[in-house]
Coordinates of C-alpha atoms and ligand atoms in Angstrom, one line a residue:
M1 CA 69.9 61.2 102.4
N2 CA 72.3 58.8 103.8
R3 CA 74.6 58.0 100.7
A4 CA 73.8 53.9 101.7
T5 CA 70.6 54.4 100.2
W6 CA 71.7 53.8 96.8
V7 CA 73.7 50.5 97.8
D8 CA 70.3 49.4 99.7
R9 CA 67.9 50.1 96.8
H10 CA 70.1 48.5 94.3
G11 CA 70.6 45.6 96.3
R12 CA 66.2 45.2 96.0
K13 CA 66.4 46.3 92.5
M14 CA 68.9 44.4 90.7
P15 CA 70.1 42.0 93.7
D16 CA 72.1 39.5 90.7
R17 CA 73.8 42.1 88.9
P18 CA 77.3 42.5 89.8
A19 CA 78.2 45.3 91.6
V20 CA 82.1 44.7 92.9
A21 CA 84.8 43.5 90.8
E22 CA 88.3 42.3 91.7
G23 CA 90.1 42.3 88.2
T24 CA 87.9 40.7 85.7
Q25 CA 86.1 38.3 88.5
V26 CA 82.8 39.5 90.2
H27 CA 83.4 40.0 94.2
A28 CA 79.9 40.9 95.3
T29 CA 76.6 41.5 93.5
W30 CA 74.0 44.5 94.6
G31 CA 72.4 42.0 96.8
Q32 CA 75.3 40.9 98.4
L33 CA 77.3 44.0 98.5
A34 CA 73.7 44.9 100.3
R35 CA 73.6 42.5 102.7
T36 CA 77.6 43.0 104.0
V37 CA 77.2 46.6 104.3
A38 CA 74.3 46.5 106.5
A39 CA 75.5 43.4 108.2
V40 CA 78.9 45.6 108.7
A41 CA 77.0 48.5 110.0
S42 CA 75.1 46.6 112.5
G43 CA 78.7 45.1 114.1
L44 CA 80.1 48.5 114.1
R45 CA 77.0 49.9 116.0
E46 CA 76.7 46.7 118.4
Q47 CA 80.1 44.7 118.9
L48 CA 82.1 48.0 118.3
A49 CA 79.7 50.0 120.4
L50 CA 79.8 53.2 117.7
V51 CA 77.1 56.0 117.8
P52 CA 76.0 58.0 115.1
G53 CA 78.6 60.4 114.3
D54 CA 81.5 58.7 115.6
R55 CA 84.7 58.5 113.2
V56 CA 85.6 55.3 111.6
A57 CA 88.8 55.7 109.5
I58 CA 90.0 53.2 106.5
V59 CA 93.5 52.6 106.1
M60 CA 94.1 50.4 103.4
R61 CA 95.1 49.9 100.0
N62 CA 92.1 49.7 97.4
R63 CA 90.2 46.5 97.4
P64 CA 86.6 45.6 97.6
E65 CA 86.5 45.7 101.3
Y66 CA 87.2 49.1 101.1
L67 CA 84.1 50.3 99.4
E68 CA 82.1 47.9 101.6
A69 CA 83.5 49.1 104.8
M70 CA 82.7 53.0 103.7
Y71 CA 79.3 52.3 102.7
A72 CA 78.9 50.1 106.2
V73 CA 80.0 53.2 107.9
W74 CA 77.2 55.6 106.2
H75 CA 74.7 53.0 106.7
A76 CA 75.3 53.2 110.2
G77 CA 75.6 57.0 110.5
L78 CA 79.0 57.3 111.0
V79 CA 81.4 59.2 109.7
V80 CA 84.4 58.1 107.3
V81 CA 87.6 59.1 107.6
P82 CA 89.4 57.7 104.5
V83 CA 93.0 57.9 104.9
N84 CA 96.0 57.5 102.0
A85 CA 97.4 54.4 103.0
R86 CA 100.8 55.2 101.5
L87 CA 101.2 57.9 104.2
H88 CA 103.6 57.8 107.2
R89 CA 103.1 55.9 110.0
D90 CA 103.2 59.4 112.1
E91 CA 101.1 61.2 109.3
I92 CA 98.5 58.4 109.8
A93 CA 98.5 59.0 113.8
Y94 CA 98.3 62.7 113.1
I95 CA 94.8 62.1 111.0
L96 CA 93.3 59.8 113.8
T97 CA 94.1 61.8 116.7
D98 CA 93.2 65.1 114.7
S99 CA 90.0 63.4 113.8
G100 CA 89.0 61.9 116.9
T101 CA 88.7 58.6 115.5
R102 CA 87.3 55.7 117.2
A103 CA 87.8 52.4 115.1
V104 CA 89.9 52.0 111.9
V105 CA 89.3 49.3 108.8
T106 CA 92.6 48.4 107.8
D107 CA 94.1 45.3 105.8
D108 CA 97.1 42.7 106.5
E109 CA 99.4 45.2 105.2
H110 CA 99.1 47.8 107.7
A111 CA 97.8 45.7 110.4
E112 CA 100.8 46.2 112.4
D113 CA 101.7 49.9 112.3
I114 CA 97.7 50.6 113.0
A115 CA 97.7 47.9 116.2
A116 CA 100.6 50.2 117.1
L117 CA 98.6 53.5 117.0
V118 CA 95.9 52.4 118.9
E119 CA 97.9 52.7 122.4
R120 CA 99.3 56.0 120.7
V121 CA 96.0 57.8 119.8
D122 CA 93.7 58.3 122.7
T123 CA 90.3 58.1 121.2
L124 CA 91.3 54.9 118.9
E125 CA 89.8 51.9 120.5
A126 CA 89.4 49.2 117.7
S127 CA 91.4 48.1 114.8
V128 CA 89.7 45.3 112.2
V129 CA 91.5 44.0 109.7
A130 CA 89.3 43.3 106.4
P131 CA 89.4 40.6 104.9
G132 CA 90.1 38.3 107.9
P133 CA 88.2 36.6 111.2
Q134 CA 87.6 40.3 112.8
W135 CA 85.6 41.3 109.5
D136 CA 83.9 38.5 108.9
R137 CA 82.5 38.5 112.4
L138 CA 81.1 42.1 111.6
A139 CA 79.9 40.9 108.5
A140 CA 78.2 37.9 110.6
A141 CA 76.0 40.6 112.6
A142 CA 72.3 40.8 111.9
P143 CA 71.5 43.4 109.7
T144 CA 70.6 46.8 110.7
A145 CA 68.0 49.5 109.2
L146 CA 69.6 52.5 107.4
A147 CA 70.5 55.5 109.8
D148 CA 68.8 58.6 109.0
P149 CA 71.6 61.5 108.8
A150 CA 70.3 65.2 108.4
P151 CA 71.9 66.5 105.0
D152 CA 74.5 68.8 106.8
D153 CA 75.6 65.8 109.2
P154 CA 79.2 65.0 108.4
A155 CA 79.6 61.9 106.1
W156 CA 83.4 62.2 105.1
L157 CA 86.4 64.1 106.6
F158 CA 88.5 64.5 103.4
Y159 CA 92.1 65.1 104.4
T160 CA 93.8 67.6 102.4
S161 CA 97.0 66.2 100.9
G162 CA 99.1 68.6 102.9
T163 CA 101.3 70.4 100.4
T164 CA 100.9 73.1 102.5
G165 CA 101.7 72.2 106.4
R166 CA 99.7 69.8 108.2
P167 CA 96.7 68.0 106.7
K168 CA 93.4 69.5 107.5
G169 CA 89.9 67.5 107.5
A170 CA 87.7 69.2 105.1
V171 CA 84.1 68.3 106.5
L172 CA 82.0 67.1 103.6
T173 CA 78.4 66.3 104.5
H174 CA 75.8 63.9 102.7
R175 CA 74.4 66.9 100.9
N176 CA 78.1 67.9 99.7
L177 CA 78.6 64.3 98.4
L178 CA 75.3 64.4 96.7
M179 CA 75.7 67.7 95.0
A180 CA 79.2 66.3 94.4
S181 CA 77.6 62.9 92.6
L182 CA 74.7 64.8 90.5
S183 CA 77.2 67.6 89.4
Y184 CA 79.2 64.8 87.5
F185 CA 76.1 63.8 86.1
A186 CA 75.3 67.3 84.8
D187 CA 79.1 67.8 83.6
I188 CA 80.9 64.7 83.0
D189 CA 79.2 62.1 82.2
A190 CA 75.7 60.1 82.3
V191 CA 76.2 56.9 83.8
S192 CA 74.2 53.6 83.9
A193 CA 73.8 50.2 85.5
T194 CA 75.6 48.5 82.7
E195 CA 78.9 50.5 82.8
S196 CA 81.9 50.4 85.0
V197 CA 84.3 52.6 87.2
L198 CA 87.8 51.3 87.7
H199 CA 89.4 52.6 91.0
A200 CA 93.1 52.5 89.8
A201 CA 94.0 55.7 92.2
P202 CA 93.4 56.0 95.8
L203 CA 89.9 55.7 96.9
S204 CA 91.1 58.4 99.4
H205 CA 91.0 61.0 97.1
G206 CA 89.6 61.5 93.8
S207 CA 88.6 57.9 92.9
G208 CA 86.6 57.3 95.9
L209 CA 84.6 60.8 95.1
Y210 CA 84.3 59.7 91.6
G211 CA 83.0 56.3 92.6
L212 CA 80.2 58.0 94.2
P213 CA 78.1 58.9 90.9
H214 CA 78.7 54.9 89.7
V215 CA 77.8 53.6 92.5
A216 CA 74.6 55.8 92.6
R217 CA 73.5 54.5 89.2
G218 CA 74.4 51.1 89.9
A219 CA 77.2 51.2 87.9
V220 CA 80.2 48.3 88.9
S221 CA 83.0 49.2 91.0
V222 CA 86.6 47.3 89.9
F223 CA 89.5 46.9 91.8
P224 CA 92.7 46.4 89.4
S225 CA 95.7 44.5 90.8
P226 CA 97.7 46.1 93.3
D227 CA 101.0 46.5 91.3
G228 CA 100.0 49.4 89.8
L229 CA 97.7 49.4 86.9
G230 CA 99.8 48.7 83.2
G231 CA 98.4 49.0 79.6
A232 CA 97.8 45.1 79.1
E233 CA 95.7 45.0 82.2
L234 CA 93.8 48.2 81.3
L235 CA 93.0 46.5 78.0
S236 CA 91.6 43.3 79.7
L237 CA 89.3 45.0 82.2
V238 CA 87.8 47.4 79.7
A239 CA 86.8 44.2 77.3
R240 CA 85.4 42.6 80.4
W241 CA 83.7 45.8 82.1
P242 CA 82.8 48.0 78.9
G243 CA 81.4 51.6 79.4
M244 CA 84.5 52.4 81.7
S245 CA 85.8 55.5 83.5
F246 CA 88.5 55.9 85.6
F247 CA 89.8 58.9 87.7
A248 CA 93.7 59.6 87.4
A249 CA 96.3 62.1 88.2
P250 CA 98.1 63.7 85.2
I251 CA 101.1 62.0 85.8
M252 CA 99.3 58.7 85.6
V253 CA 97.6 59.6 82.3
K254 CA 100.7 60.6 80.9
R255 CA 102.2 57.0 81.8
L256 CA 99.5 55.4 80.2
A257 CA 99.4 57.4 76.9
T258 CA 103.0 56.4 76.1
D259 CA 102.3 52.4 77.0
A260 CA 102.5 50.1 74.1
A261 CA 99.8 47.6 74.6
L262 CA 97.5 50.8 75.0
V263 CA 98.8 52.5 71.8
A264 CA 98.0 49.2 69.7
G265 CA 95.0 48.2 71.5
D266 CA 91.2 48.0 71.4
L267 CA 89.6 50.9 73.7
T268 CA 86.3 50.5 72.5
G269 CA 84.7 50.2 75.8
L270 CA 86.6 52.8 77.8
K271 CA 84.4 55.5 78.0
T272 CA 86.1 58.2 80.1
I273 CA 89.5 59.2 81.7
I274 CA 89.1 62.0 84.5
Y275 CA 92.0 64.0 85.0
G276 CA 93.0 66.5 87.5
G277 CA 94.4 67.3 90.8
A278 CA 97.5 68.7 89.2
P279 CA 98.4 70.6 86.1
M280 CA 98.6 68.7 83.1
Y281 CA 100.5 70.1 80.5
L282 CA 100.0 70.6 76.8
A283 CA 102.6 68.7 75.3
D284 CA 101.5 65.5 77.6
L285 CA 97.7 66.2 77.1
E286 CA 98.4 66.4 73.1
A287 CA 99.9 62.8 73.8
A288 CA 97.1 61.3 75.7
L289 CA 94.6 62.5 73.1
A290 CA 96.5 60.9 70.4
T291 CA 96.4 57.5 72.4
F292 CA 92.9 57.8 74.0
G293 CA 90.9 60.1 71.3
P294 CA 88.0 62.3 72.9
R295 CA 87.9 60.2 76.0
L296 CA 89.4 62.9 78.4
A297 CA 87.8 65.0 80.7
Q298 CA 89.2 67.5 83.0
I299 CA 88.3 68.7 86.4
Y300 CA 89.8 71.1 88.8
G301 CA 88.6 70.5 92.4
Q302 CA 90.0 70.8 96.3
G303 CA 88.8 68.3 98.6
E304 CA 86.9 71.5 100.4
T305 CA 84.6 71.6 97.2
P306 CA 84.9 67.6 96.3
M307 CA 86.5 67.9 93.1
T308 CA 83.8 70.3 92.0
I309 CA 84.8 73.8 90.5
T310 CA 85.4 73.6 86.9
A311 CA 85.3 71.0 84.3
L312 CA 86.7 70.7 80.6
S313 CA 84.7 68.2 79.1
K314 CA 85.0 65.7 76.4
A315 CA 83.0 67.7 73.9
D316 CA 85.6 70.7 74.9
H317 CA 88.6 68.2 74.1
A318 CA 86.8 67.3 70.9
D319 CA 86.6 70.6 69.6
R320 CA 89.9 70.9 68.0
D321 CA 88.4 73.5 65.2
H322 CA 87.5 75.9 68.0
P323 CA 89.4 79.2 67.4
H324 CA 90.3 78.8 71.5
W325 CA 91.6 75.1 71.8
R326 CA 94.5 75.1 72.2
E327 CA 94.0 78.0 75.5
R328 CA 91.2 76.0 76.4
M329 CA 93.5 72.8 76.7
Q330 CA 95.8 74.7 79.0
S331 CA 92.8 75.8 81.4
V332 CA 90.6 74.0 83.8
G333 CA 87.3 75.0 81.9
F334 CA 83.8 76.1 82.8
P335 CA 82.5 76.6 85.9
R336 CA 80.8 73.6 87.1
T337 CA 76.7 73.5 86.7
D338 CA 76.2 73.6 90.7
V339 CA 78.7 76.3 92.0
E340 CA 79.4 80.1 91.4
V341 CA 83.0 80.6 90.8
R342 CA 84.9 84.0 90.8
V343 CA 88.1 85.7 90.6
V344 CA 88.9 88.5 93.2
D345 CA 91.4 90.4 94.5
R346 CA 92.8 90.2 98.2
D347 CA 89.8 92.4 99.5
D348 CA 87.7 89.9 97.9
R349 CA 86.3 92.2 94.9
Q350 CA 85.3 90.6 91.9
L351 CA 87.8 91.2 89.0
S352 CA 87.0 91.2 85.4
A353 CA 87.8 89.0 82.5
G354 CA 91.7 88.8 82.0
E355 CA 92.8 89.9 85.6
V356 CA 94.3 87.2 87.8
G357 CA 93.1 87.1 91.4
E358 CA 92.1 84.1 93.9
V359 CA 89.6 81.4 92.5
V360 CA 86.7 81.4 95.2
V361 CA 83.8 79.0 94.9
R362 CA 79.9 79.0 96.4
G363 CA 77.5 76.2 96.3
D364 CA 75.5 73.5 97.9
V365 CA 79.1 71.3 97.3
V366 CA 81.1 73.4 99.2
M367 CA 82.6 71.8 102.8
G368 CA 81.1 72.8 106.0
G369 CA 84.2 73.8 107.0
Y370 CA 87.7 72.1 109.0
W371 CA 87.3 69.8 111.2
G372 CA 87.7 71.3 115.3
Q373 CA 89.4 74.3 113.1
P374 CA 87.2 77.3 113.7
E375 CA 89.7 79.7 112.8
A376 CA 90.9 78.5 109.2
T377 CA 87.1 77.7 108.7
K378 CA 86.3 81.2 108.6
E379 CA 89.4 82.3 106.9
A380 CA 88.7 79.5 104.3
L381 CA 85.0 80.5 103.9
K382 CA 85.2 84.4 104.5
G383 CA 81.9 85.8 103.4
G384 CA 80.4 82.7 102.4
W385 CA 82.7 81.9 99.8
L386 CA 85.7 79.0 100.0
H387 CA 88.8 80.5 99.3
T388 CA 91.0 77.9 97.3
G389 CA 94.4 79.5 97.6
D390 CA 94.7 79.1 93.7
L391 CA 95.2 82.2 91.5
G392 CA 93.7 82.3 88.5
S393 CA 91.6 84.4 85.7
F394 CA 88.6 84.1 83.4
D395 CA 88.6 85.1 79.9
D396 CA 85.9 86.7 77.6
D397 CA 84.2 83.0 77.1
G398 CA 84.1 82.0 80.6
C399 CA 86.5 79.7 81.0
L400 CA 89.0 79.9 83.8
T401 CA 92.9 79.3 83.4
L402 CA 94.7 78.6 86.5
R403 CA 98.2 80.6 87.4
D404 CA 99.3 78.6 90.1
R405 CA 98.7 78.3 94.2
S406 CA 99.0 82.0 95.5
K407 CA 102.0 80.6 97.6
D408 CA 103.8 79.4 94.2
L409 CA 103.8 82.7 92.9
I410 CA 106.9 84.0 92.2
I411 CA 107.7 87.8 92.6
S412 CA 110.7 89.1 90.7
G413 CA 112.0 92.6 90.4
G414 CA 108.1 93.6 91.3
M415 CA 106.8 91.2 88.4
N416 CA 104.9 88.4 89.0
I417 CA 106.0 85.2 87.3
Y418 CA 103.5 82.1 87.2
P419 CA 105.7 79.0 87.2
R420 CA 103.2 77.2 84.9
E421 CA 104.0 79.2 81.8
V422 CA 107.7 78.9 82.4
E423 CA 107.2 75.1 83.0
E424 CA 104.8 74.5 79.6
A425 CA 107.7 76.4 77.8
L426 CA 110.5 74.5 78.4
L427 CA 108.2 71.2 78.4
T428 CA 108.6 72.0 74.7
H429 CA 111.9 70.8 74.3
P430 CA 112.2 67.3 73.3
R431 CA 114.6 66.2 75.9
V432 CA 112.6 67.8 78.8
T433 CA 110.8 64.9 80.6
S434 CA 109.2 67.0 83.4
V435 CA 109.9 70.6 85.0
A436 CA 109.1 72.4 88.4
V437 CA 109.6 75.8 88.5
V438 CA 110.1 77.6 92.1
G439 CA 111.5 81.1 93.4
R440 CA 114.9 81.2 95.1
P441 CA 115.5 84.2 97.7
D442 CA 117.5 86.8 95.9
P443 CA 118.7 89.8 97.6
E444 CA 118.8 91.8 94.5
W445 CA 115.3 90.7 92.5
G446 CA 113.3 89.3 95.7
E447 CA 113.4 86.2 94.4
S448 CA 114.8 84.7 91.0
V449 CA 113.6 82.0 88.9
V450 CA 114.9 78.3 89.5
A451 CA 113.5 75.4 87.3
F452 CA 114.2 72.0 88.4
V453 CA 114.7 70.0 85.1
V454 CA 114.3 66.1 84.4
V455 CA 115.6 65.4 81.1
D456 CA 115.5 61.7 78.8
G457 CA 118.9 61.4 77.8
P458 CA 121.8 63.8 77.7
R459 CA 121.4 67.3 79.1
P460 CA 120.4 69.9 76.7
P461 CA 123.1 72.7 76.3
L462 CA 121.2 75.5 78.5
E463 CA 121.1 78.0 75.4
E464 CA 118.7 75.3 73.9
L465 CA 116.4 75.6 77.5
D466 CA 116.6 79.5 77.3
R467 CA 115.6 79.6 73.6
A468 CA 112.6 77.4 74.4
C469 CA 111.6 79.8 76.9
L470 CA 112.4 83.0 75.0
D471 CA 110.6 81.9 72.3
R472 CA 107.6 81.7 74.2
I473 CA 107.6 83.8 77.2
A474 CA 109.1 87.4 78.3
R475 CA 112.9 87.6 78.9
F476 CA 112.6 88.4 82.4
K477 CA 110.5 85.3 83.5
R478 CA 113.5 82.8 81.7
P479 CA 115.2 80.7 84.5
K480 CA 118.2 82.5 86.2
Q481 CA 119.3 78.9 86.6
Y482 CA 118.6 75.3 85.8
L483 CA 118.9 72.2 88.0
F484 CA 119.2 68.9 86.5
V485 CA 117.6 66.2 88.9
E486 CA 116.4 62.4 88.0
S487 CA 113.1 63.2 89.3
L488 CA 110.8 65.4 91.0
P489 CA 109.3 65.1 94.7
T490 CA 106.0 64.1 94.6
N491 CA 103.4 63.4 97.5
N492 CA 101.3 60.2 97.1
Y493 CA 98.8 61.5 95.0
G494 CA 101.4 62.7 92.3
K495 CA 101.6 66.2 93.0
V496 CA 104.9 68.1 93.0
L497 CA 105.8 69.1 96.3
K498 CA 107.3 72.5 95.5
R499 CA 107.8 73.2 99.2
S500 CA 110.2 70.6 99.3
L501 CA 112.0 72.0 96.3
R502 CA 112.4 75.6 97.9
D503 CA 113.4 73.9 101.3
M504 CA 116.5 72.1 99.1
L505 CA 117.5 75.6 97.7
H506 CA 117.3 77.2 101.3
Q507 CA 119.3 74.9 102.7
D508 CA 122.1 75.1 99.6
D509 CA 121.5 79.0 100.4
A510 CA 122.2 78.6 103.9
S511 CA 125.3 76.2 103.4
Q512 CA 126.8 78.6 101.4
R513 CA 126.5 81.4 103.6
Ligands
LIG601 P1 93.6 68.5 96.8 O1 92.3 69.0 97.9 O2 94.5 67.8 97.5 O3 92.9 67.8 95.9 O4 94.0 69.9 96.3 C1 93.3 70.6 95.5 C2 94.7 71.7 94.7 O5 95.1 70.7 93.2 C3 94.0 72.6 94.1 O6 93.6 73.8 94.7 C4 94.8 72.9 92.8 O7 95.9 73.7 93.3 C5 95.2 71.9 92.2 N1 94.3 71.3 91.4 C6 93.2 70.7 91.3 N2 93.2 70.2 89.9 C7 93.4 70.8 89.0 C8 93.9 70.8 87.9 N3 92.8 70.3 86.8 N4 94.8 71.5 87.3 C9 95.7 72.3 88.1 N5 95.5 72.4 89.3 C10 94.7 71.3 89.7

């Protein structure tokens, strides 16, 4: 089943109900959206001579035309490559080349960069700026019928955020995206046509994926102003489009949780904030729960199994009397309905509760493989299980706690140290606002623990930071060095780039030699 079928159906069933909104204004009803999608699909096929299976990239900030382009690509039987528009031009060029993209839909802001890439990327033949006259020409084409891709045909090439080396294109099929959507209904929320989804984070990542179940049920897709969502705007959008859910990286939830307008505001119309993609520390989560109440749900996933491995539901967050509540709030929750999740050793043997190993996943939501990379695919899908590269352990209740990415693990004096627990300990210090712990090569210990610390106000004495650790974790895990920094390097999805921090340490070591 084609993912664009949902738009087509709603266009017939409820043509006058709002489908897409820009702020508080309706941008398109379902009838209008269905017509635009079918017309642009026809334009892509006829005017740009694209054939089923061809890749069409979208390089634009979140805006209504993004959604129109995405569903038009599917309607036409093509494959969408949503590219994070905040990437550098060379990074975008890499993705367009790797995916063999033939056409790009972009916006004014990126038009010049993309036009230059038409020369550089061999397969790239056309770029269309939306909104604008080129887009209008596509949208004026005579609507075409829905293409009929097979369930295992690629629908979305999801480029990993590249925290480790070059990004790879996870091939997400129509079946994968359907499973991710159904799984949302099973584990996160039911959705109805009177509700809404807010695209506050890039559509090329989690927000795009969580948009799917909302389109499936006919909810309104709402686009906030491009300047970064603030509390006052969120309140007005929630009032206009009640029953609102949105996906946000932990860093954004943290920022919104202390927004004065939201702390004091009426959040009745806010249904769910889905957070994930990076660790949410307990202190931040408690602040977010104080502001938002039981509206938070956590997901743990990867592009390779589109945001579907485990979840910590709203009910889990609200169950404060549970004897393991604190531990659960530091975990990533329970396996999703549609997947099997295991923790395995280096030889892929299943480990028992309490033992730490690599998290592996199997199910219909798991990607077909990496685009054009048979070796990496074989490695990632060894034995039919997706190897996530994340380390974790189950408890006796079946709740999964992530320790870290395997490459972030620090081994010092033969002991495993998981940066996350050191970070949690340091964050209990009232002046520490964020922290990242990495290993530094050490001739005696193999690696030693280094903490990059961001503080609010004057630097606390190092003994206080040591004390925060010694009160909570084993002595050998305490950082050997604290480095105070203004901010931590993050990628465009708000993930801390530990690789950059390690590189900084390496350079420092080299310059001292
Ligand atoms: P990406 O495919 O770019 O979204 O990156 C996926 C990676 O982000 C996972 O393999 C985890 O390392 C990390 N991640 C995703 N969700 C969570 C979460 N809820 N808590 C901690 N880390 C997460």
